[in-house]
mmCIF file of C-alpha atoms and ligand atoms in Angstrom:
data_model
loop_
_atom_site.group_PDB
_atom_site.id
_atom_site.type_symbol
_atom_site.label_atom_id
_atom_site.label_comp_id
_atom_site.label_asym_id
_atom_site.label_seq_id
_atom_site.Cartn_x
_atom_site.Cartn_y
_atom_site.Cartn_z
ATOM 1 C CA MET A 181 -122.846 -54.496 194.392
ATOM 2 C CA THR A 182 -121.934 -56.877 191.603
ATOM 3 C CA ALA A 183 -125.046 -58.980 192.151
ATOM 4 C CA ARG A 184 -127.254 -55.875 192.267
ATOM 5 C CA ALA A 185 -125.631 -54.486 189.108
ATOM 6 C CA ALA A 186 -126.247 -57.801 187.308
ATOM 7 C CA GLU A 187 -129.860 -57.830 188.474
ATOM 8 C CA LEU A 188 -130.432 -54.283 187.165
ATOM 9 C CA ARG A 189 -128.786 -55.183 183.871
ATOM 10 C CA ASP A 190 -131.048 -58.226 183.549
ATOM 11 C CA ARG A 191 -134.002 -55.910 184.047
ATOM 12 C CA GLY A 192 -132.843 -53.896 181.050
ATOM 13 C CA PHE A 193 -131.013 -50.988 182.731
ATOM 14 C CA ASP A 194 -127.947 -49.592 180.998
ATOM 15 C CA VAL A 195 -125.604 -50.162 183.951
ATOM 16 C CA ILE A 196 -122.046 -48.848 183.617
ATOM 17 C CA THR A 197 -119.701 -50.940 185.724
ATOM 18 C CA LEU A 198 -116.720 -49.149 187.231
ATOM 19 C CA SER A 199 -116.127 -51.756 189.902
ATOM 20 C CA GLN A 200 -113.916 -54.163 187.960
ATOM 21 C CA GLY A 201 -110.395 -54.997 189.074
ATOM 22 C CA GLU A 202 -109.121 -56.002 185.662
ATOM 23 C CA PRO A 203 -108.002 -54.296 182.467
ATOM 24 C CA ASP A 204 -110.582 -54.140 179.695
ATOM 25 C CA PHE A 205 -107.868 -54.818 177.071
ATOM 26 C CA GLU A 206 -107.456 -58.115 175.259
ATOM 27 C CA THR A 207 -104.469 -60.287 176.133
ATOM 28 C CA PRO A 208 -101.761 -59.372 173.567
ATOM 29 C CA THR A 209 -101.885 -61.440 170.376
ATOM 30 C CA ALA A 210 -98.348 -62.794 170.738
ATOM 31 C CA VAL A 211 -99.244 -64.142 174.172
ATOM 32 C CA ARG A 212 -102.402 -65.817 172.911
ATOM 33 C CA ASP A 213 -100.404 -67.306 170.027
ATOM 34 C CA ALA A 214 -97.822 -68.701 172.451
ATOM 35 C CA ALA A 215 -100.624 -70.458 174.334
ATOM 36 C CA ILE A 216 -102.045 -71.947 171.134
ATOM 37 C CA ARG A 217 -98.568 -73.154 170.169
ATOM 38 C CA ALA A 218 -98.195 -74.771 173.594
ATOM 39 C CA ILE A 219 -101.438 -76.681 173.081
ATOM 40 C CA HIS A 220 -100.383 -77.908 169.631
ATOM 41 C CA ASP A 221 -96.940 -78.847 170.954
ATOM 42 C CA GLY A 222 -98.558 -81.057 173.607
ATOM 43 C CA LYS A 223 -97.505 -78.929 176.576
ATOM 44 C CA THR A 224 -100.608 -80.133 178.322
ATOM 45 C CA LYS A 225 -99.265 -82.352 181.095
ATOM 46 C CA TYR A 226 -98.521 -81.780 184.771
ATOM 47 C CA THR A 227 -95.639 -79.368 185.366
ATOM 48 C CA PRO A 228 -93.258 -78.995 188.324
ATOM 49 C CA VAL A 229 -95.053 -77.548 191.372
ATOM 50 C CA ALA A 230 -92.923 -74.383 191.352
ATOM 51 C CA GLY A 231 -93.624 -73.809 187.636
ATOM 52 C CA ILE A 232 -91.799 -74.767 184.457
ATOM 53 C CA LYS A 233 -88.115 -73.902 184.304
ATOM 54 C CA PRO A 234 -88.286 -71.574 181.269
ATOM 55 C CA LEU A 235 -90.957 -69.507 183.011
ATOM 56 C CA ARG A 236 -88.925 -69.265 186.196
ATOM 57 C CA GLU A 237 -85.955 -68.263 184.025
ATOM 58 C CA ALA A 238 -88.054 -65.521 182.419
ATOM 59 C CA ILE A 239 -89.088 -64.291 185.884
ATOM 60 C CA GLN A 240 -85.493 -64.447 187.058
ATOM 61 C CA LYS A 241 -84.419 -62.346 184.074
ATOM 62 C CA SER A 242 -87.158 -59.779 184.485
ATOM 63 C CA LEU A 243 -86.368 -59.260 188.191
ATOM 64 C CA SER A 244 -82.718 -58.863 187.304
ATOM 65 C CA ARG A 245 -83.377 -56.591 184.285
ATOM 66 C CA ASP A 246 -85.917 -54.331 186.018
ATOM 67 C CA HIS A 247 -84.595 -54.222 189.597
ATOM 68 C CA GLU A 248 -81.130 -55.780 189.625
ATOM 69 C CA LEU A 249 -82.536 -58.431 191.956
ATOM 70 C CA ALA A 250 -80.766 -61.794 191.820
ATOM 71 C CA TYR A 251 -82.738 -64.943 192.612
ATOM 72 C CA GLY A 252 -81.853 -68.581 192.087
ATOM 73 C CA LEU A 253 -84.444 -70.586 190.156
ATOM 74 C CA ASP A 254 -85.281 -72.444 193.372
ATOM 75 C CA GLN A 255 -86.123 -69.109 195.000
ATOM 76 C CA ILE A 256 -88.952 -68.522 192.528
ATOM 77 C CA THR A 257 -92.417 -70.060 192.687
ATOM 78 C CA VAL A 258 -95.312 -69.710 190.265
ATOM 79 C CA GLY A 259 -98.939 -69.987 191.378
ATOM 80 C CA CYS A 260 -102.519 -69.478 190.201
ATOM 81 C CA GLY A 261 -102.274 -65.705 190.236
ATOM 82 C CA ALA A 262 -100.575 -63.427 192.744
ATOM 83 C CA LYS A 263 -103.508 -64.265 194.990
ATOM 84 C CA GLN A 264 -102.498 -67.886 195.447
ATOM 85 C CA VAL A 265 -98.853 -66.937 195.907
ATOM 86 C CA ILE A 266 -99.784 -64.550 198.735
ATOM 87 C CA PHE A 267 -102.055 -67.131 200.300
ATOM 88 C CA ASN A 268 -99.359 -69.828 200.108
ATOM 89 C CA ALA A 269 -96.884 -67.491 201.796
ATOM 90 C CA LEU A 270 -99.261 -66.683 204.647
ATOM 91 C CA PHE A 271 -100.398 -70.269 205.054
ATOM 92 C CA ALA A 272 -96.807 -71.504 205.052
ATOM 93 C CA SER A 273 -95.563 -69.039 207.623
ATOM 94 C CA LEU A 274 -98.292 -68.043 210.092
ATOM 95 C CA ASP A 275 -98.793 -69.761 213.416
ATOM 96 C CA ALA A 276 -102.084 -69.190 215.221
ATOM 97 C CA GLY A 277 -102.232 -65.624 216.476
ATOM 98 C CA ASP A 278 -99.236 -64.332 214.504
ATOM 99 C CA GLU A 279 -99.802 -60.747 213.482
ATOM 100 C CA VAL A 280 -99.686 -59.276 210.006
ATOM 101 C CA VAL A 281 -99.479 -55.509 209.666
ATOM 102 C CA ILE A 282 -101.692 -54.289 206.837
ATOM 103 C CA PRO A 283 -101.772 -50.602 205.919
ATOM 104 C CA THR A 284 -105.295 -49.551 204.944
ATOM 105 C CA PRO A 285 -106.989 -48.778 202.589
ATOM 106 C CA CYS A 286 -105.989 -52.215 201.353
ATOM 107 C CA TRP A 287 -106.977 -54.834 198.831
ATOM 108 C CA VAL A 288 -110.060 -56.632 200.154
ATOM 109 C CA SER A 289 -108.429 -60.068 200.270
ATOM 110 C CA TYR A 290 -105.498 -59.366 202.606
ATOM 111 C CA PRO A 291 -107.281 -59.371 205.989
ATOM 112 C CA ASP A 292 -109.375 -62.404 205.101
ATOM 113 C CA MET A 293 -106.394 -64.358 203.821
ATOM 114 C CA VAL A 294 -104.488 -63.644 207.017
ATOM 115 C CA ALA A 295 -107.454 -64.743 209.124
ATOM 116 C CA LEU A 296 -107.936 -67.864 207.002
ATOM 117 C CA ALA A 297 -104.304 -68.794 207.602
ATOM 118 C CA GLY A 298 -104.834 -68.464 211.377
ATOM 119 C CA GLY A 299 -103.153 -65.080 211.732
ATOM 120 C CA LYS A 300 -104.368 -61.774 213.105
ATOM 121 C CA PRO A 301 -104.641 -58.842 210.686
ATOM 122 C CA VAL A 302 -103.408 -55.625 212.297
ATOM 123 C CA LEU A 303 -104.880 -52.819 210.248
ATOM 124 C CA ILE A 304 -103.179 -49.422 210.245
ATOM 125 C CA ALA A 305 -105.247 -46.587 208.818
ATOM 126 C CA CYS A 306 -103.147 -44.460 206.462
ATOM 127 C CA ASP A 307 -104.563 -40.981 206.073
ATOM 128 C CA GLU A 308 -105.324 -39.360 202.791
ATOM 129 C CA CYS A 309 -103.255 -36.349 203.885
ATOM 130 C CA HIS A 310 -100.214 -38.643 203.809
ATOM 131 C CA GLY A 311 -101.131 -39.977 200.393
ATOM 132 C CA PHE A 312 -102.724 -43.073 201.978
ATOM 133 C CA LYS A 313 -99.210 -44.360 202.699
ATOM 134 C CA LEU A 314 -97.823 -46.047 205.782
ATOM 135 C CA ARG A 315 -95.503 -43.842 207.796
ATOM 136 C CA ALA A 316 -92.494 -45.057 209.730
ATOM 137 C CA GLU A 317 -93.885 -43.972 213.137
ATOM 138 C CA ALA A 318 -97.134 -45.867 212.541
ATOM 139 C CA LEU A 319 -95.234 -48.992 211.531
ATOM 140 C CA GLU A 320 -93.002 -48.764 214.598
ATOM 141 C CA ALA A 321 -96.035 -48.448 216.865
ATOM 142 C CA ALA A 322 -97.784 -51.451 215.306
ATOM 143 C CA ILE A 323 -94.937 -53.954 215.633
ATOM 144 C CA THR A 324 -95.137 -56.440 218.522
ATOM 145 C CA PRO A 325 -93.178 -59.620 219.279
ATOM 146 C CA ARG A 326 -95.960 -61.508 217.408
ATOM 147 C CA THR A 327 -95.600 -59.520 214.161
ATOM 148 C CA LYS A 328 -94.586 -61.824 211.333
ATOM 149 C CA TRP A 329 -95.274 -59.804 208.200
ATOM 150 C CA LEU A 330 -95.684 -56.305 206.907
ATOM 151 C CA MET A 331 -97.774 -56.350 203.726
ATOM 152 C CA LEU A 332 -96.962 -53.583 201.282
ATOM 153 C CA ASN A 333 -98.808 -52.951 198.052
ATOM 154 C CA SER A 334 -97.477 -50.339 195.661
ATOM 155 C CA PRO A 335 -99.081 -49.158 193.416
ATOM 156 C CA CYS A 336 -101.970 -49.732 195.766
ATOM 157 C CA ASN A 337 -105.401 -51.135 195.144
ATOM 158 C CA PRO A 338 -107.622 -49.167 195.868
ATOM 159 C CA THR A 339 -105.805 -45.816 196.251
ATOM 160 C CA GLY A 340 -103.279 -45.925 193.408
ATOM 161 C CA ALA A 341 -100.642 -44.695 195.890
ATOM 162 C CA VAL A 342 -97.024 -45.447 194.917
ATOM 163 C CA TYR A 343 -94.240 -45.565 197.512
ATOM 164 C CA SER A 344 -91.081 -43.692 196.574
ATOM 165 C CA ARG A 345 -87.610 -45.052 197.274
ATOM 166 C CA SER A 346 -87.198 -42.719 200.223
ATOM 167 C CA GLU A 347 -90.555 -43.725 201.709
ATOM 168 C CA LEU A 348 -89.535 -47.381 201.462
ATOM 169 C CA GLN A 349 -86.171 -46.541 202.987
ATOM 170 C CA ALA A 350 -87.901 -44.954 205.979
ATOM 171 C CA LEU A 351 -89.933 -48.153 206.489
ATOM 172 C CA ALA A 352 -86.799 -50.265 206.022
ATOM 173 C CA ALA A 353 -85.092 -48.317 208.809
ATOM 174 C CA VAL A 354 -87.882 -49.404 211.169
ATOM 175 C CA LEU A 355 -87.742 -53.010 209.975
ATOM 176 C CA ARG A 356 -83.994 -53.156 210.646
ATOM 177 C CA ARG A 357 -84.780 -52.718 214.341
ATOM 178 C CA HIS A 358 -87.180 -55.698 214.239
ATOM 179 C CA ALA A 359 -85.404 -58.671 212.719
ATOM 180 C CA HIS A 360 -88.414 -60.970 213.201
ATOM 181 C CA VAL A 361 -90.642 -59.023 210.770
ATOM 182 C CA HIS A 362 -90.816 -60.083 207.113
ATOM 183 C CA VAL A 363 -92.028 -57.995 204.190
ATOM 184 C CA LEU A 364 -94.503 -59.137 201.596
ATOM 185 C CA SER A 365 -94.188 -56.728 198.708
ATOM 186 C CA ASP A 366 -97.191 -57.085 196.410
ATOM 187 C CA ASP A 367 -95.988 -55.451 193.192
ATOM 188 C CA ILE A 368 -98.797 -56.654 190.936
ATOM 189 C CA TYR A 369 -99.459 -53.134 189.554
ATOM 190 C CA GLU A 370 -95.740 -52.392 189.122
ATOM 191 C CA LYS A 371 -95.868 -51.553 185.429
ATOM 192 C CA LEU A 372 -98.804 -49.175 185.799
ATOM 193 C CA THR A 373 -97.289 -45.991 187.230
ATOM 194 C CA TYR A 374 -97.703 -42.512 185.794
ATOM 195 C CA ASP A 375 -94.857 -40.002 185.963
ATOM 196 C CA VAL A 376 -93.376 -41.547 189.100
ATOM 197 C CA ASP A 377 -90.756 -44.240 189.498
ATOM 198 C CA PHE A 378 -91.636 -47.641 190.866
ATOM 199 C CA ALA A 379 -89.501 -49.009 193.691
ATOM 200 C CA THR A 380 -89.595 -52.331 195.502
ATOM 201 C CA MET A 381 -88.363 -53.161 198.994
ATOM 202 C CA ALA A 382 -85.883 -55.950 198.175
ATOM 203 C CA ALA A 383 -84.071 -53.629 195.763
ATOM 204 C CA VAL A 384 -84.268 -50.494 197.928
ATOM 205 C CA ALA A 385 -83.067 -52.283 201.071
ATOM 206 C CA PRO A 386 -80.801 -55.157 199.952
ATOM 207 C CA ASP A 387 -80.070 -56.004 203.588
ATOM 208 C CA LEU A 388 -83.758 -57.023 203.907
ATOM 209 C CA TYR A 389 -83.533 -59.343 200.885
ATOM 210 C CA ASP A 390 -83.485 -62.398 203.164
ATOM 211 C CA ARG A 391 -86.811 -61.507 204.714
ATOM 212 C CA THR A 392 -88.648 -60.067 201.735
ATOM 213 C CA LEU A 393 -91.053 -61.911 199.474
ATOM 214 C CA THR A 394 -91.596 -60.074 196.193
ATOM 215 C CA VAL A 395 -94.910 -60.942 194.572
ATOM 216 C CA ASN A 396 -95.871 -60.076 191.039
ATOM 217 C CA GLY A 397 -97.605 -61.539 187.997
ATOM 218 C CA VAL A 398 -99.010 -60.994 184.566
ATOM 219 C CA SER A 399 -102.665 -60.384 185.493
ATOM 220 C CA LYS A 400 -102.785 -56.606 185.443
ATOM 221 C CA ALA A 401 -100.019 -55.224 183.226
ATOM 222 C CA ASP A 402 -100.383 -57.918 180.573
ATOM 223 C CA ALA A 403 -104.197 -58.089 180.646
ATOM 224 C CA MET A 404 -104.097 -61.748 181.683
ATOM 225 C CA THR A 405 -106.380 -61.930 184.720
ATOM 226 C CA GLY A 406 -108.093 -65.124 183.579
ATOM 227 C CA TRP A 407 -104.877 -66.982 182.816
ATOM 228 C CA ARG A 408 -104.003 -67.208 186.506
ATOM 229 C CA VAL A 409 -100.264 -66.742 186.623
ATOM 230 C CA GLY A 410 -98.541 -65.002 189.511
ATOM 231 C CA TYR A 411 -95.153 -65.503 191.080
ATOM 232 C CA GLY A 412 -93.144 -64.989 194.231
ATOM 233 C CA ALA A 413 -89.395 -64.609 194.706
ATOM 234 C CA GLY A 414 -87.862 -64.790 198.145
ATOM 235 C CA PRO A 415 -85.872 -66.693 200.748
ATOM 236 C CA LEU A 416 -85.378 -70.367 199.925
ATOM 237 C CA PRO A 417 -86.935 -71.865 203.103
ATOM 238 C CA LEU A 418 -90.108 -69.842 202.560
ATOM 239 C CA ILE A 419 -90.352 -70.709 198.866
ATOM 240 C CA LYS A 420 -89.857 -74.400 199.695
ATOM 241 C CA ALA A 421 -92.653 -74.264 202.278
ATOM 242 C CA MET A 422 -94.925 -72.453 199.798
ATOM 243 C CA ASN A 423 -94.253 -75.155 197.211
ATOM 244 C CA LEU A 424 -95.154 -77.851 199.758
ATOM 245 C CA ILE A 425 -98.528 -76.231 200.277
ATOM 246 C CA GLN A 426 -99.112 -75.711 196.583
ATOM 247 C CA GLY A 427 -98.123 -79.331 195.946
ATOM 248 C CA GLN A 428 -101.007 -80.485 198.128
ATOM 249 C CA THR A 429 -103.554 -77.996 196.839
ATOM 250 C CA SER A 430 -103.576 -76.826 193.211
ATOM 251 C CA SER A 431 -100.232 -78.513 192.250
ATOM 252 C CA HIS A 432 -99.520 -75.693 189.808
ATOM 253 C CA THR A 433 -101.225 -73.295 187.477
ATOM 254 C CA SER A 434 -102.200 -74.392 183.964
ATOM 255 C CA SER A 435 -99.286 -75.542 181.803
ATOM 256 C CA ILE A 436 -100.667 -73.538 178.873
ATOM 257 C CA SER A 437 -100.880 -70.350 180.901
ATOM 258 C CA GLN A 438 -97.282 -70.840 181.976
ATOM 259 C CA TYR A 439 -96.119 -70.949 178.354
ATOM 260 C CA ALA A 440 -98.189 -67.849 177.616
ATOM 261 C CA ALA A 441 -96.616 -66.042 180.567
ATOM 262 C CA ILE A 442 -93.107 -66.679 179.193
ATOM 263 C CA GLU A 443 -94.100 -64.709 176.110
ATOM 264 C CA ALA A 444 -95.689 -61.954 178.234
ATOM 265 C CA LEU A 445 -92.547 -61.554 180.340
ATOM 266 C CA SER A 446 -89.890 -61.900 177.704
ATOM 267 C CA GLY A 447 -91.492 -61.026 174.367
ATOM 268 C CA GLY A 448 -92.043 -57.467 173.166
ATOM 269 C CA ARG A 449 -93.234 -55.331 176.059
ATOM 270 C CA LYS A 450 -94.786 -52.676 173.792
ATOM 271 C CA HIS A 451 -98.309 -53.548 174.912
ATOM 272 C CA ILE A 452 -97.523 -52.406 178.446
ATOM 273 C CA ASP A 453 -96.625 -48.904 177.251
ATOM 274 C CA GLU A 454 -99.822 -48.805 175.224
ATOM 275 C CA PHE A 455 -101.956 -49.926 178.165
ATOM 276 C CA ALA A 456 -100.231 -47.487 180.530
ATOM 277 C CA SER A 457 -100.704 -44.513 178.226
ATOM 278 C CA ALA A 458 -104.397 -45.377 177.732
ATOM 279 C CA PHE A 459 -104.826 -45.663 181.497
ATOM 280 C CA LEU A 460 -103.117 -42.320 182.035
ATOM 281 C CA GLN A 461 -105.517 -40.601 179.652
ATOM 282 C CA ARG A 462 -108.478 -42.227 181.387
ATOM 283 C CA ARG A 463 -107.215 -41.326 184.849
ATOM 284 C CA ASP A 464 -106.902 -37.685 183.879
ATOM 285 C CA LEU A 465 -110.384 -37.668 182.390
ATOM 286 C CA VAL A 466 -111.968 -39.222 185.489
ATOM 287 C CA VAL A 467 -110.139 -36.966 187.950
ATOM 288 C CA ALA A 468 -111.093 -33.845 185.951
ATOM 289 C CA LYS A 469 -114.724 -34.942 185.728
ATOM 290 C CA LEU A 470 -115.022 -35.856 189.410
ATOM 291 C CA ASP A 471 -113.756 -32.408 190.255
ATOM 292 C CA GLN A 472 -117.150 -31.178 189.070
ATOM 293 C CA ALA A 473 -119.075 -33.551 191.358
ATOM 294 C CA GLU A 474 -120.317 -31.705 194.420
ATOM 295 C CA GLY A 475 -119.350 -33.480 197.626
ATOM 296 C CA LEU A 476 -116.564 -35.586 196.103
ATOM 297 C CA SER A 477 -112.879 -34.823 196.295
ATOM 298 C CA CYS A 478 -110.352 -36.862 194.405
ATOM 299 C CA ARG A 479 -106.575 -36.946 194.666
ATOM 300 C CA VAL A 480 -104.617 -37.784 191.548
ATOM 301 C CA PRO A 481 -103.359 -41.341 191.986
ATOM 302 C CA ASP A 482 -99.881 -42.232 190.744
ATOM 303 C CA GLY A 483 -100.517 -45.805 189.697
ATOM 304 C CA ALA A 484 -102.817 -48.832 189.121
ATOM 305 C CA PHE A 485 -106.171 -48.122 187.423
ATOM 306 C CA TYR A 486 -108.297 -46.845 190.274
ATOM 307 C CA VAL A 487 -109.268 -43.501 191.731
ATOM 308 C CA PHE A 488 -110.390 -43.363 195.342
ATOM 309 C CA PRO A 489 -112.353 -40.159 195.910
ATOM 310 C CA SER A 490 -113.579 -39.126 199.333
ATOM 311 C CA CYS A 491 -117.357 -38.844 199.491
ATOM 312 C CA ALA A 492 -117.346 -37.157 202.908
ATOM 313 C CA GLY A 493 -119.142 -34.196 201.308
ATOM 314 C CA VAL A 494 -122.256 -36.223 200.474
ATOM 315 C CA ILE A 495 -122.575 -37.965 203.842
ATOM 316 C CA GLY A 496 -125.567 -36.590 205.755
ATOM 317 C CA LYS A 497 -127.262 -35.281 202.597
ATOM 318 C CA ARG A 498 -130.667 -36.455 201.415
ATOM 319 C CA THR A 499 -131.739 -37.991 198.149
ATOM 320 C CA PRO A 500 -134.803 -36.540 196.361
ATOM 321 C CA ASN A 501 -136.962 -39.128 198.125
ATOM 322 C CA ARG A 502 -135.595 -37.969 201.485
ATOM 323 C CA LYS A 503 -133.341 -40.902 202.225
ATOM 324 C CA VAL A 504 -130.244 -39.848 204.168
ATOM 325 C CA ILE A 505 -126.871 -40.950 202.767
ATOM 326 C CA GLU A 506 -125.233 -42.191 205.944
ATOM 327 C CA THR A 507 -122.328 -44.255 204.618
ATOM 328 C CA ASP A 508 -120.244 -44.775 201.486
ATOM 329 C CA THR A 509 -122.253 -47.956 200.916
ATOM 330 C CA ASP A 510 -125.469 -45.874 200.895
ATOM 331 C CA PHE A 511 -123.858 -43.549 198.360
ATOM 332 C CA ALA A 512 -122.639 -46.408 196.156
ATOM 333 C CA MET A 513 -126.121 -47.962 196.310
ATOM 334 C CA TYR A 514 -127.705 -44.648 195.345
ATOM 335 C CA LEU A 515 -125.351 -44.342 192.357
ATOM 336 C CA LEU A 516 -126.305 -47.836 191.281
ATOM 337 C CA ASP A 517 -130.038 -47.789 191.958
ATOM 338 C CA ALA A 518 -130.799 -44.274 190.749
ATOM 339 C CA PHE A 519 -128.046 -43.651 188.152
ATOM 340 C CA ALA A 520 -126.975 -47.142 187.062
ATOM 341 C CA VAL A 521 -123.272 -46.713 187.851
ATOM 342 C CA ALA A 522 -121.532 -49.477 189.810
ATOM 343 C CA VAL A 523 -118.601 -48.465 192.037
ATOM 344 C CA VAL A 524 -117.195 -50.107 195.171
ATOM 345 C CA PRO A 525 -117.701 -48.525 198.602
ATOM 346 C CA GLY A 526 -114.492 -47.731 200.492
ATOM 347 C CA SER A 527 -115.654 -49.825 203.443
ATOM 348 C CA GLY A 528 -114.726 -52.898 201.374
ATOM 349 C CA PHE A 529 -111.132 -51.652 201.486
ATOM 350 C CA MET A 530 -111.297 -50.825 205.206
ATOM 351 C CA ALA A 531 -111.580 -47.067 204.570
ATOM 352 C CA SER A 532 -114.623 -44.811 204.728
ATOM 353 C CA PRO A 533 -116.168 -42.632 203.455
ATOM 354 C CA TYR A 534 -114.661 -43.282 200.014
ATOM 355 C CA ILE A 535 -115.613 -44.982 196.783
ATOM 356 C CA ARG A 536 -113.319 -46.842 194.430
ATOM 357 C CA ILE A 537 -113.760 -46.203 190.755
ATOM 358 C CA SER A 538 -111.936 -48.408 188.288
ATOM 359 C CA TYR A 539 -110.970 -46.618 185.091
ATOM 360 C CA ALA A 540 -110.407 -49.857 183.194
ATOM 361 C CA SER A 541 -113.229 -48.888 180.815
ATOM 362 C CA SER A 542 -113.447 -47.010 177.542
ATOM 363 C CA LEU A 543 -113.213 -43.210 177.540
ATOM 364 C CA ALA A 544 -116.796 -43.108 176.267
ATOM 365 C CA ASP A 545 -118.122 -45.205 179.168
ATOM 366 C CA LEU A 546 -116.042 -43.301 181.687
ATOM 367 C CA THR A 547 -117.397 -40.005 180.379
ATOM 368 C CA ARG A 548 -121.002 -41.216 180.565
ATOM 369 C CA ALA A 549 -120.488 -42.701 184.019
ATOM 370 C CA CYS A 550 -118.825 -39.580 185.422
ATOM 371 C CA ASP A 551 -121.616 -37.412 184.017
ATOM 372 C CA ARG A 552 -124.090 -39.614 185.861
ATOM 373 C CA ILE A 553 -122.078 -39.314 189.092
ATOM 374 C CA ILE A 554 -122.021 -35.514 188.725
ATOM 375 C CA ALA A 555 -125.785 -35.554 188.141
ATOM 376 C CA ALA A 556 -126.317 -37.857 191.146
ATOM 377 C CA CYS A 557 -124.356 -35.540 193.436
ATOM 378 C CA ALA A 558 -126.376 -32.562 192.189
ATOM 379 C CA THR A 559 -129.639 -34.223 193.328
ATOM 380 C CA LEU A 560 -128.473 -34.426 196.970
ATOM 381 C CA SER A 561 -129.381 -31.698 199.410
HETATM 382 N N1 LIG B 163 -102.862 -58.030 194.716
HETATM 383 C C1 LIG B 163 -103.655 -56.957 194.524
HETATM 384 C C2 LIG B 163 -103.329 -55.698 195.232
HETATM 385 C C3 LIG B 163 -104.754 -57.036 193.663
HETATM 386 O O1 LIG B 163 -105.524 -55.960 193.473
HETATM 387 C C4 LIG B 163 -105.032 -58.252 193.019
HETATM 388 C C5 LIG B 163 -106.218 -58.396 192.147
HETATM 389 O O2 LIG B 163 -107.135 -57.633 192.166
HETATM 390 C C6 LIG B 163 -104.187 -59.328 193.253
HETATM 391 C C7 LIG B 163 -103.105 -59.190 194.104
HETATM 392 C C8 LIG B 163 -104.438 -60.677 192.621
HETATM 393 O O3 LIG B 163 -103.846 -60.787 191.389
HETATM 394 P P1 LIG B 163 -104.006 -62.142 190.563
HETATM 395 O O4 LIG B 163 -105.160 -61.928 189.628
HETATM 396 O O5 LIG B 163 -102.704 -62.301 189.844
HETATM 397 O O6 LIG B 163 -104.271 -63.233 191.511
#
């Protein structure tokens, strides 16, 4: 989709891209300034593999401040984005054939990362009627003696679903019966929730603290995707093993980015409120607009910056040149080729027929794009 969108743009089409997984905001000025200071202060050498101490202290403080979670500095590791932290954890812990339970729709990278680390992704489809969230019975049924991890992502990419405390407690009750299963809680969209409270497993179920890895970072809430700073906090043996792997791969993320991340985590957090309120306004606009698109139906997501409408109502319809829309990929291609709007088909997130629309774009672009989607749907018969 991205390649096709770029090709159309090169040919002069006014393509509106709603497929991006990153905020359109600039990194806050104070954070950029901290990075410039780090360069001038000569903070340009190798750092410890787990990350510089003041950054791990800032992470330690933020986990304590926001969730009353206590971690020693040696229980915290910093990597090149949450992505590397998750990969390190899987690579450090999976033996060939170990199973990882992944509720779907899920972020595209999870199943591939598990497979790359020699494990077996066990996908559990979570229905829209249950808010796209994993239910206790489904988790219970998926666990086998080979299950090593449950991967949870709240707020979720692509659905924006946010697990409540009680929903996490219900999952924790299942996990208590299966002491060999660990939880990877990917909280990267934590700060982007709208009118609901965020909760994370290690805080909700303190008795699972010893088998929970909490993953987070500055990419999304601090508009720092390119800086590549993510972190994990968890049991010491796991963190040590993750550091061993990182020590033989990337060593660590950029020293300059680490200094910038200290500012992001411990400086003024006003930018997060500003980003979140802009996202909320955009979400409401997109959901209201998509309501007018025939064949689409869109729940109101509680977090992240994506909507994940069902396009079941357009499947089986024909375009004006008589092509049948058979899949969500066909629909996404039609939106791109005929209306110059780039979205991501749900199949990429192991869920069909859906499309993911990122609302990390200006209100003006979102309005134009949604009008095109409404017009596209109206051409189908
Ligand atoms: N986890 C989820 C659910 C994501 O959507 C993403 C990025 O899209 C990541 C992790 C990776 O974050 P980072 O950029 O910090 O590696």
